[in-house]
Coordinates of C-alpha atoms in Angstrom, one line a residue:
Chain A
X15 CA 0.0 0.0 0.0
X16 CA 1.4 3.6 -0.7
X17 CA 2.3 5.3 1.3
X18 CA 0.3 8.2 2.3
X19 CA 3.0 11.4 1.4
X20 CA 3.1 9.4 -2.9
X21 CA -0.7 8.3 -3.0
X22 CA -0.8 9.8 -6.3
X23 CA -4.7 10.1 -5.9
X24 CA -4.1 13.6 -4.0
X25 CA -1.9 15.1 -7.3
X26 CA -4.6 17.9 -8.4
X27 CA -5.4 18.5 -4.9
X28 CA -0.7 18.9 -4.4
X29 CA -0.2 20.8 -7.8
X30 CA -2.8 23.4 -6.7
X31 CA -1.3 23.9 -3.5
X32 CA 2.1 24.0 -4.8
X33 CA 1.5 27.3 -6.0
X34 CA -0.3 29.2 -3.5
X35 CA 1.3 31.1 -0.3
X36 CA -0.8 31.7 1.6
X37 CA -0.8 28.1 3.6
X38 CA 0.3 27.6 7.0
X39 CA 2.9 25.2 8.1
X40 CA 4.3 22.7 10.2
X41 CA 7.8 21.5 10.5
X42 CA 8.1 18.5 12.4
X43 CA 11.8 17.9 13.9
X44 CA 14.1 17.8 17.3
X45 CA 14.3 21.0 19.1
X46 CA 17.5 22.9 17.5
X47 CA 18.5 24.2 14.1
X48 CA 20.6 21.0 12.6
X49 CA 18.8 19.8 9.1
X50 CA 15.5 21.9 9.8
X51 CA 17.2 25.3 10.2
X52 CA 17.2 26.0 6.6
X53 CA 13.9 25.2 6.1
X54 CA 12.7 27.4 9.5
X55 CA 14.3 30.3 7.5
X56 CA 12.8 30.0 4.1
X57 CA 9.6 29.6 5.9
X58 CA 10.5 32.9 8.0
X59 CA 11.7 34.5 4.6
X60 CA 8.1 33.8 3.5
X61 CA 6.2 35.8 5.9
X62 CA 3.5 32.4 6.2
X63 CA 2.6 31.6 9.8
X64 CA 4.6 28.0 10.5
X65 CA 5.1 26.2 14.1
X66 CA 8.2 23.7 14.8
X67 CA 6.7 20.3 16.4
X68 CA 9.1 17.9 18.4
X69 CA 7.6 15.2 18.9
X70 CA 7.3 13.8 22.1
X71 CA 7.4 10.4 21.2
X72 CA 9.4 9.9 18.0
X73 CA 9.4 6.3 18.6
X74 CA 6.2 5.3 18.2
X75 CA 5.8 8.1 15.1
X76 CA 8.7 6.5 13.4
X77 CA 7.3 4.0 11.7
X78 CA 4.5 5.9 10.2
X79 CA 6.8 8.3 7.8
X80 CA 8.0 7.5 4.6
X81 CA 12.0 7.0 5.7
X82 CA 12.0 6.6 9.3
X83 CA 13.4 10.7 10.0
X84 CA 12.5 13.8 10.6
X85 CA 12.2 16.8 9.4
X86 CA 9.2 16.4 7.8
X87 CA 7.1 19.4 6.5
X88 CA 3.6 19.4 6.6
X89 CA 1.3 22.3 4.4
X90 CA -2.0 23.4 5.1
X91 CA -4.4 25.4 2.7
X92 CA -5.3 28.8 3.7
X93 CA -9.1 27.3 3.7
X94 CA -7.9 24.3 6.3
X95 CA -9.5 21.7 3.3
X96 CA -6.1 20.3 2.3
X97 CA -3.4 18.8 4.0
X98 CA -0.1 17.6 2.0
X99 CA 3.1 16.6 3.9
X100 CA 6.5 16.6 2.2
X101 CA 9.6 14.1 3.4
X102 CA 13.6 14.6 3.3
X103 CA 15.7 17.8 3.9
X104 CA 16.4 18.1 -0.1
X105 CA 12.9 17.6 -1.2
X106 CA 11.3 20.0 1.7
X107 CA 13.7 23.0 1.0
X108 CA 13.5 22.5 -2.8
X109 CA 9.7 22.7 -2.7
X110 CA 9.4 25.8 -0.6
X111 CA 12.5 27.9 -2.4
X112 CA 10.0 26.9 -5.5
X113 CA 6.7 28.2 -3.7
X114 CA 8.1 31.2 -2.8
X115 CA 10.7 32.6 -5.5
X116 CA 13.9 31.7 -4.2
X117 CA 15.4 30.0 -7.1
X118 CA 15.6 32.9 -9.3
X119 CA 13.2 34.0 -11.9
X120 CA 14.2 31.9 -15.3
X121 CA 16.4 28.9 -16.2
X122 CA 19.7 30.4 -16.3
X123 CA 19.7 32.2 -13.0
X124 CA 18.0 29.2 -11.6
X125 CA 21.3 26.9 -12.5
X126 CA 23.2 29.6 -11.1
X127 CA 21.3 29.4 -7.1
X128 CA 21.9 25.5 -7.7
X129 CA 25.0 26.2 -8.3
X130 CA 25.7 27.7 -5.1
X131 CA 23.7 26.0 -3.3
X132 CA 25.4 22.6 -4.5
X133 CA 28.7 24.0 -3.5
X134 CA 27.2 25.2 0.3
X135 CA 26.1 21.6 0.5
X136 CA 29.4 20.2 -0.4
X137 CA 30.9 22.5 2.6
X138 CA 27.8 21.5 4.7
X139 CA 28.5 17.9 4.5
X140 CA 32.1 18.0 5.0
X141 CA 32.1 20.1 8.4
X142 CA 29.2 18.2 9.7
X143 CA 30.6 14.8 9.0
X144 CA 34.1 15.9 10.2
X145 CA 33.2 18.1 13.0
X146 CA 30.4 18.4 14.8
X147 CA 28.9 14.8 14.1
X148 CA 31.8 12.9 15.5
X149 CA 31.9 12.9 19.2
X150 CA 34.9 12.4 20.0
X151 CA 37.0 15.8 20.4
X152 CA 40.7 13.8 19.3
X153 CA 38.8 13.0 15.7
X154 CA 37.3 16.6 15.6
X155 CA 40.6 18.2 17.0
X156 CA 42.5 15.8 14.1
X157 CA 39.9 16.8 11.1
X158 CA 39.7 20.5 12.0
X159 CA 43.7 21.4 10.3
X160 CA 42.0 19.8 7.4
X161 CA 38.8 20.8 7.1
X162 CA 40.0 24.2 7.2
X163 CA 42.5 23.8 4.2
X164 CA 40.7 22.0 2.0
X165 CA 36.9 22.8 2.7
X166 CA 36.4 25.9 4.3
X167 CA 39.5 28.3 3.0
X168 CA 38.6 27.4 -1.1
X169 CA 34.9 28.1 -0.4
X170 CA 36.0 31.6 1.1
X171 CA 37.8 32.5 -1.6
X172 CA 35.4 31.5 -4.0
X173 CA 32.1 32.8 -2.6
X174 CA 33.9 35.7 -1.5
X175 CA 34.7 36.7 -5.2
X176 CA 31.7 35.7 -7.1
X177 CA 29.6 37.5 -4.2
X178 CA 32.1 40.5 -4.8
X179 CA 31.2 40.2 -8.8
X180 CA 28.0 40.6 -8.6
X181 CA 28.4 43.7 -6.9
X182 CA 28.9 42.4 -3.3
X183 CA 25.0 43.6 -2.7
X184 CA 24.6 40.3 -0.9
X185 CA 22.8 37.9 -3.3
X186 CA 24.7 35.5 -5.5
X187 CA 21.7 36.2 -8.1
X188 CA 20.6 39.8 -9.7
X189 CA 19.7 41.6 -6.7
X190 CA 17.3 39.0 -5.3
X191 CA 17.3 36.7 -1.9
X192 CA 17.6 33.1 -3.2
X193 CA 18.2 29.3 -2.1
X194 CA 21.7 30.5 -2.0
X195 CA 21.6 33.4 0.5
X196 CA 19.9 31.3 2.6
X197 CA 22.4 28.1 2.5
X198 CA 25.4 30.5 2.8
X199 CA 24.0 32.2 5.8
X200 CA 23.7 28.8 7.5
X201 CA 27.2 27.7 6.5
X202 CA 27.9 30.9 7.9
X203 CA 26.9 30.0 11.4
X204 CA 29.1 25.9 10.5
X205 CA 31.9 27.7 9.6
X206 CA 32.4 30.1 12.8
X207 CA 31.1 27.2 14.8
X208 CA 34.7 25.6 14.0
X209 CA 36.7 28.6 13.6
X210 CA 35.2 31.7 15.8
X211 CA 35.8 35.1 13.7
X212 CA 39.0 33.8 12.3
X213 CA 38.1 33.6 8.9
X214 CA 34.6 35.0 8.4
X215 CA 33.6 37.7 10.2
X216 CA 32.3 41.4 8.4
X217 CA 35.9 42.9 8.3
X218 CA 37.5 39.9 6.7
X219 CA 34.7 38.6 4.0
X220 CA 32.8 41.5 3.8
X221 CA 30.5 39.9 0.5
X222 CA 30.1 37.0 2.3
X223 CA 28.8 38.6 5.6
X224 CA 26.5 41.1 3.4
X225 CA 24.5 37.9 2.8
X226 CA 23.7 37.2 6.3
X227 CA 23.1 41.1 6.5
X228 CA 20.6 41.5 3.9
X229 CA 18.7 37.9 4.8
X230 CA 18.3 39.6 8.4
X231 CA 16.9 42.7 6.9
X232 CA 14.1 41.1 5.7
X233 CA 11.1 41.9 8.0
X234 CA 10.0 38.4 8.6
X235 CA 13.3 37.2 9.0
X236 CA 14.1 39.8 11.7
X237 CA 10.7 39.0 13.3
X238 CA 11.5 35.0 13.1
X239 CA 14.9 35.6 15.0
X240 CA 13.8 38.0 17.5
X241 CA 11.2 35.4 18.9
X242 CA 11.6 33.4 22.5
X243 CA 11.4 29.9 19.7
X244 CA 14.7 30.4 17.9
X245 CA 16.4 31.5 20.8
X246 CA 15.6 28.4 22.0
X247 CA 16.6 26.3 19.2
X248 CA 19.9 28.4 19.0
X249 CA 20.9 27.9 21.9
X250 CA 20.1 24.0 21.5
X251 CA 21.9 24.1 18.8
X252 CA 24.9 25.1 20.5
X253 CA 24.7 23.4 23.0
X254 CA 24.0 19.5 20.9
X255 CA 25.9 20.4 18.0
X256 CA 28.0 23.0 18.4
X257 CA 27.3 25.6 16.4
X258 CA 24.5 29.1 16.0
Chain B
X13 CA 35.2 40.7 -13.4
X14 CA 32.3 38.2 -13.3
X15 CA 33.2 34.1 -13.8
X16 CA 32.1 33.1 -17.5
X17 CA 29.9 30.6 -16.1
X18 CA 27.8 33.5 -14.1
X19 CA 27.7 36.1 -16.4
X20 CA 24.6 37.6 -16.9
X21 CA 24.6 38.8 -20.5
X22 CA 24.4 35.5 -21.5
X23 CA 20.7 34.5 -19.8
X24 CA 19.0 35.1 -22.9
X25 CA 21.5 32.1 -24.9
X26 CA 21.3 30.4 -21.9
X27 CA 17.6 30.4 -21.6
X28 CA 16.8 29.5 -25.2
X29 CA 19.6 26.2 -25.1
X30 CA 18.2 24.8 -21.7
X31 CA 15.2 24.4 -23.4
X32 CA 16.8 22.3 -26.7
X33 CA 17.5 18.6 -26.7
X34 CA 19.1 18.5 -29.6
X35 CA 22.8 20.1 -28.3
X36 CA 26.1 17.8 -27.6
X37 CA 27.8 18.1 -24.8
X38 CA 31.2 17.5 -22.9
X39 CA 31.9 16.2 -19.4
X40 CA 35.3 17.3 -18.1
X41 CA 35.9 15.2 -15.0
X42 CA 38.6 12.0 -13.7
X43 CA 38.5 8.6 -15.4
X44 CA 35.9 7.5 -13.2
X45 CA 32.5 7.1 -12.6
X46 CA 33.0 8.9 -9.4
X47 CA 31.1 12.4 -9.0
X48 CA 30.6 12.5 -13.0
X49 CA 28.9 9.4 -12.6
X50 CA 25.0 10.4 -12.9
X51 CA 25.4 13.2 -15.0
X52 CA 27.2 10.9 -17.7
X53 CA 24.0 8.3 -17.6
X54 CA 21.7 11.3 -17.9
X55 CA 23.4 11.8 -21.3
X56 CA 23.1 8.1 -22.4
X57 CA 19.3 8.1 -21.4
X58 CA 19.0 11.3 -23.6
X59 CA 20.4 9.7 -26.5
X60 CA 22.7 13.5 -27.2
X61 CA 26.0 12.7 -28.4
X62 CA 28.7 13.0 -25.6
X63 CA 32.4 13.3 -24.9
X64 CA 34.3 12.6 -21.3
X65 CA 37.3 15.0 -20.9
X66 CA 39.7 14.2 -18.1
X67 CA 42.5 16.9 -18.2
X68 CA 46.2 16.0 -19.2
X69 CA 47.1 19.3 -16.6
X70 CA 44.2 19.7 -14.2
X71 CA 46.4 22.3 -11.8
X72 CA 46.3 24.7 -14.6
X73 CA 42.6 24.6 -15.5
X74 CA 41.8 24.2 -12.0
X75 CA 42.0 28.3 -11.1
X76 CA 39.8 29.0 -14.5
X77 CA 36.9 26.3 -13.0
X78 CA 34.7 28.8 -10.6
X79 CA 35.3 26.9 -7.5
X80 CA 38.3 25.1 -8.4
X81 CA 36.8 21.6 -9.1
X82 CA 35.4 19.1 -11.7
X83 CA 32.9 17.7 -12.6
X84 CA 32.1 20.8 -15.4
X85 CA 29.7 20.4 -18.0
X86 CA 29.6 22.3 -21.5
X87 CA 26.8 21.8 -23.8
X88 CA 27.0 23.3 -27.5
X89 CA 24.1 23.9 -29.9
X90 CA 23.3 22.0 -32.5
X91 CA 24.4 24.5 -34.8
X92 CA 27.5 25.2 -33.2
X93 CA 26.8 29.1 -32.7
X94 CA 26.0 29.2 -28.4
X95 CA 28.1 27.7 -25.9
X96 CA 27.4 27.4 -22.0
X97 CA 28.7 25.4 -19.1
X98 CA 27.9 24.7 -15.8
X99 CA 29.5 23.8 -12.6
X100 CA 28.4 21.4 -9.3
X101 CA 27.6 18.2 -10.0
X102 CA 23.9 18.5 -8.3
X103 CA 23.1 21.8 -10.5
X104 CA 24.7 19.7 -13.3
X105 CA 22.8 16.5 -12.8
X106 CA 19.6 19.0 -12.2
X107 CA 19.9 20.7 -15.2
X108 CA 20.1 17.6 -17.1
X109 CA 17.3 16.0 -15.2
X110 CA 14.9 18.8 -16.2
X111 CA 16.0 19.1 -19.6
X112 CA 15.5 15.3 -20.6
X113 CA 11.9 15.2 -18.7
X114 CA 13.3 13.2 -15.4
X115 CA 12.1 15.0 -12.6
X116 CA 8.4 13.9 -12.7
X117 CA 5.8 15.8 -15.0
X118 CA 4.1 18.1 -12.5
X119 CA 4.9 19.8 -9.3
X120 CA 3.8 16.6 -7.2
X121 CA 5.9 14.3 -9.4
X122 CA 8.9 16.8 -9.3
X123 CA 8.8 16.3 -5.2
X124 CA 8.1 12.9 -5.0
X125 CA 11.5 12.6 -7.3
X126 CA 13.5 15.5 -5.4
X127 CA 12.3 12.9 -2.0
X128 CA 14.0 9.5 -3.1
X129 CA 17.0 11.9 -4.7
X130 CA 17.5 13.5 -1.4
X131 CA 17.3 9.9 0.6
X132 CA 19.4 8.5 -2.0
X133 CA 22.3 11.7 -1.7
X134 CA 22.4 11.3 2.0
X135 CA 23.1 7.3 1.4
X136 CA 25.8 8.7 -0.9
X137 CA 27.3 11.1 2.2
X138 CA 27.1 8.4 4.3
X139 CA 29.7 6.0 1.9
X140 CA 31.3 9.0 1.1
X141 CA 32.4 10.0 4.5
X142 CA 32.5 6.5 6.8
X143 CA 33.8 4.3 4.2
X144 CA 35.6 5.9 0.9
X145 CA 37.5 8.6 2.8
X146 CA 38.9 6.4 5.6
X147 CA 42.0 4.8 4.8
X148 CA 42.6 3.2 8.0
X149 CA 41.2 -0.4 6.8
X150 CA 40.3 -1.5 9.9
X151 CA 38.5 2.4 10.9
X152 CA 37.1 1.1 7.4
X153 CA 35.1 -2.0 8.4
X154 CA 33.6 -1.1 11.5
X155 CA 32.7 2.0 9.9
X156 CA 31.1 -0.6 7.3
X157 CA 29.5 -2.5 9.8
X158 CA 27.4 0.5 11.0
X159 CA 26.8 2.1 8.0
X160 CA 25.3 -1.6 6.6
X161 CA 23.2 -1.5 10.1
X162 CA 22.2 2.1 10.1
X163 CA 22.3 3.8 6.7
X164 CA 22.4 0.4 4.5
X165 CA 19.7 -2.1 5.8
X166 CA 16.8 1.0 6.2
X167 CA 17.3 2.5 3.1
X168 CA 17.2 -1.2 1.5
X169 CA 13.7 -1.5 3.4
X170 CA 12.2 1.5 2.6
X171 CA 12.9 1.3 -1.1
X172 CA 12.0 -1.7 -1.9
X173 CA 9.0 -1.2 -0.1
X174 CA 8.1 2.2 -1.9
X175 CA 8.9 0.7 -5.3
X176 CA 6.6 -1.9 -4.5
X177 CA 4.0 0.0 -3.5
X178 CA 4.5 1.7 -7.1
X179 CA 4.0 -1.7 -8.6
X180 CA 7.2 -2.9 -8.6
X181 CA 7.7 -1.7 -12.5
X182 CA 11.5 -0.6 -11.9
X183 CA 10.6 3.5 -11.2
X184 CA 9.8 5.8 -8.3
X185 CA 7.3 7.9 -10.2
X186 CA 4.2 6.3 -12.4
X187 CA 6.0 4.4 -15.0
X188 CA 8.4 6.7 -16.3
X189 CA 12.3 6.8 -15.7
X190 CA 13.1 9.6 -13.3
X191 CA 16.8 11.3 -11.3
X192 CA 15.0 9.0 -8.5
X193 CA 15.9 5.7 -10.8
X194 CA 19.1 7.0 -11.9
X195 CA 20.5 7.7 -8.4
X196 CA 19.2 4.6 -7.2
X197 CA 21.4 2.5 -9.9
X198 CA 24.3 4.5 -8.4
X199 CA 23.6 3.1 -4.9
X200 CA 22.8 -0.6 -6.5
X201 CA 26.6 -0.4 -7.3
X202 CA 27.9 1.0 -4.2
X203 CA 26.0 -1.2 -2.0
X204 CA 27.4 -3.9 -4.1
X205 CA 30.9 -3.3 -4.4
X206 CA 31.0 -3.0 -0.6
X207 CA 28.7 -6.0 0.4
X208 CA 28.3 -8.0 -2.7
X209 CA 25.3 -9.7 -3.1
X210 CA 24.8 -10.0 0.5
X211 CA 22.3 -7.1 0.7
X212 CA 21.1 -6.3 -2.6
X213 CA 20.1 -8.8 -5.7
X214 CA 17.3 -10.0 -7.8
X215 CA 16.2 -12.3 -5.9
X216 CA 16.5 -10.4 -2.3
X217 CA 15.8 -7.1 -3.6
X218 CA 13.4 -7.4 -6.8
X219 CA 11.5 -4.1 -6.7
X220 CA 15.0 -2.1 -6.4
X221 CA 16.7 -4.8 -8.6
X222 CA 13.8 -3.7 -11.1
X223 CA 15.0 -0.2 -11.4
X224 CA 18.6 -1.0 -12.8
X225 CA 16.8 -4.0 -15.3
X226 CA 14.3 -0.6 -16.4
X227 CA 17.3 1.1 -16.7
X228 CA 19.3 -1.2 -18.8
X229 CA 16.9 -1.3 -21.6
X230 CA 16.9 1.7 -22.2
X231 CA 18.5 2.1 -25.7
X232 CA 20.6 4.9 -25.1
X233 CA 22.6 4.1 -21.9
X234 CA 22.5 0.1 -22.9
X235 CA 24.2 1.1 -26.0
X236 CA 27.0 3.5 -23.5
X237 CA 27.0 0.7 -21.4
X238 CA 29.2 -1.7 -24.1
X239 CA 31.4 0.9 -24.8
X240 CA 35.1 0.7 -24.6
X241 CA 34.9 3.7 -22.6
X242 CA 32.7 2.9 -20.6
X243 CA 34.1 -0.4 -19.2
X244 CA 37.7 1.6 -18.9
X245 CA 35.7 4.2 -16.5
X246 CA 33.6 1.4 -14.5
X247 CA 37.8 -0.7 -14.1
X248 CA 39.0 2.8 -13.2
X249 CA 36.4 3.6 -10.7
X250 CA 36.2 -0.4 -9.3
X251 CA 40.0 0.2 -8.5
X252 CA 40.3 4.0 -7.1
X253 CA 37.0 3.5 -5.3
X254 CA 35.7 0.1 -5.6
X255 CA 32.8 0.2 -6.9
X256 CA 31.7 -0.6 -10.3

């Protein structure tokens, strides 16, 4: 039997969804930042009333999603008639950068946010996997010399001269917030989580930091980050994984 | 001055090729299967004439690539007059996707695909990281042992029980060859060149099993499967990675 997130019976009631924004949502996942914080912020970015669940019992909700993890994202129509849930990090952000105009506005510039956004990922991965996933501070104290050489030095350069190229206005695209801006503010947060100020800060990649400054200009944004919540799940954050 | 890949001036060419499936194109990447791996069976499926380029002197075309790596893709019009290229394998392997029709045919099908891609990339991480950048071979099998227990053994369940809920007819999505399948053949092969035929098979995994049978018939990548090149990149891979 299908499961209920591909029953491909709901597909007109999905596609007309898809396109509206003007929905309310709910992301289901642990209490701190991790693979959900992304998603938080394009939902933020959107200005669409959203609430974080963590559920008290994961266990017994486990079996009932389509891979066994959270986050999960779960979409409700404005008139409370249609409910559509959406599985996996890639997939969740994907579909809301779509709903709301974050991957640029034709085929070329969206190749370009992909772009970006393929390399943030690549970056993502590698200090996650080498340094705040591993436990034990000799393997993170052994992969931090390298991590910084080979991961996190190249992407400065690089993002700090494309960024600078396109004007250094803090968007990676024409002068528009995309699926970028919001993946390079979050490696932002990875990359000072291992190296303080050291290598990013304002003074030092001012292009790069001009991302993170524009993203928090946006109203909803600023409103999202003010709030008792993402205190909370910054500071949880921190204090599981290592990094704001 | 603005990287050649990102310059703006060219959205309009850019634009009008993305939309043409008649170009030929060039893959500049290692002798391997490797990270250029997908985006060289997207090709065969599409049936467009392409060439693999692995660099005599990558450390001199490495500063001209905008972020210093491969896999690059250039694809030429059919008249020869409009040029482009792309970097990152994901944007490369998503531009691709949605040029050739593999990433569902509406908005519902196009997140059911980005789901299984997404579950099937973090597999991908998970080799990546525990098993194909340790050296240490005995860091290397208990890394295995977990990754078969947590990453391996789940993702075999869910799969094979999402493809059979989809019939068991070898795709993710309706009955039509998707990024889902294609990343999915990827796995068959690292599963396999790490555990054999202990985990995955024909007989122990059908429904999966049925996605790289779908696969194989199609005329295009059958027909890059018996080439010469082709069997040197799957030896070349088998020994720097081994995997076929």
């Amino acid at each position: 039997m299908v499961h209920a997130f591909f029953d491909p019976a709901q597909t007109a009631a999905f596609n007309a969804l898809a396109i509206k924004k003007d929905s309310t949502f709910e992301v289901k996942y642990f209490g701190f930042h991790g693979l959900a914080g992304v998603t938080r912020t394009l939902l933020a970015l959107s200005g669409c009333k959203f609430t974080s669940v963590n559920p008290e019992d994961w266990a017994s909700e486990k079996p009932h999603t389509p891979f066994g993890v959270m986050p999960l994202l779960t979409e409700t129509s404005a008139d409370g008639k249609t409910t559509i849930h959406v599985a996996e990090t890639g997939a969740i952000e994907r579909y809301l950068a779509r709903k709301f105009g974050l991957l640029g506005s034709d085929a070329f510039e969206e190749v370009l946010v992909n772009t970006f956004v393929s390399n943030n990922h690549s970056l993502q991965w590698a200090i996650l996997s080498k340094y705040f996933i591993p436990k034990d501070p000799e393997v993170k104290a052994a992969n931090k010399e390298t991590l910084i050489t080979s991961n996190i030095v190249p992407w400065i350069k690089y993002h700090e001269e494309h960024l600078s190229t396109n004007g250094g206005n803090g968007h990676y695209v024409g002068n528009k917030v995309s699926f970028a801006d919001v993946t390079t503010d979050f490696v932002i947060g990875l990359i000072q989580g291992v190296t303080g100020e050291e290598f990013v800060s304002k003074t030092k990649t001012p292009a790069i930091w001009e991302v993170r400054e524009k993203l928090n200009k946006i109203e909803s944004v600023a409103a999202w980050k003010k709030t008792e919540e993402f205190k909370e799940l910054n500071e949880k954050n921190f204090a599981t994984l290592g990094f704001y | 001055m603005v990287h050649a890949y990102f310059d703006p001036a060219q959205a309009a060419a850019f634009n009008a090729l993305a939309a043409k499936k008649d170009s030929t194109f060039e893959i500049k990447y290692f002798n391997i299967h490797g990270l250029g791996g997908v985006s060289r069976t997207l090709l065969a499926i599409s049936g467009n004439k392409f060439t693999s380029i692995n660099p005599e002197d990558w450390a001199s075309e490495k500063p001209l690539a905008p972020f210093g790596v491969m896999p690059l893709l250039t694809e030429t019009s059919a008249d020869g007059k409009t040029t482009i290229q792309i970097a990152e394998s994901d944007a490369i392997e998503r531009y691709l996707a949605r040029k050739f029709g593999l990433l569902g045919s509406d908005a519902f099908e196009e997140v059911l695909v980005n789901t299984f891609v997404s579950n099937n990339h973090s597999l991908v991480n998970a080799f990546a990281g525990k098993y194909f950048a340790v050296k240490d071979p005995e860091l290397k099998a208990a890394n295995m042992e977990l990754l078969i227990t947590n990453n391996i053994a789940p993702w075999i369940k869910y799969h094979e029980q999402h493809l059979a809920a989809n019939g068991s007819n070898g795709h993710y999505v309706g009955n039509k060859v998707s990024l889902a399948d294609v990343t999915t053949d990827l796995l068959l092969g690292l599963i396999q060149g790490v555990t054999g035929e202990k985990l995955v098979s024909k007989s122990k995994t059908p429904a999966m099993w049925e996605v790289r049978e779908k696969m194989n018939k199609i005329k295009g990548l059958s027909a890059w499967k018996q080439t010469k090149e082709f069997k040197t990149l799957s030896e070349k891979n088998f020994a720097a990675l081994g995997f076929y």
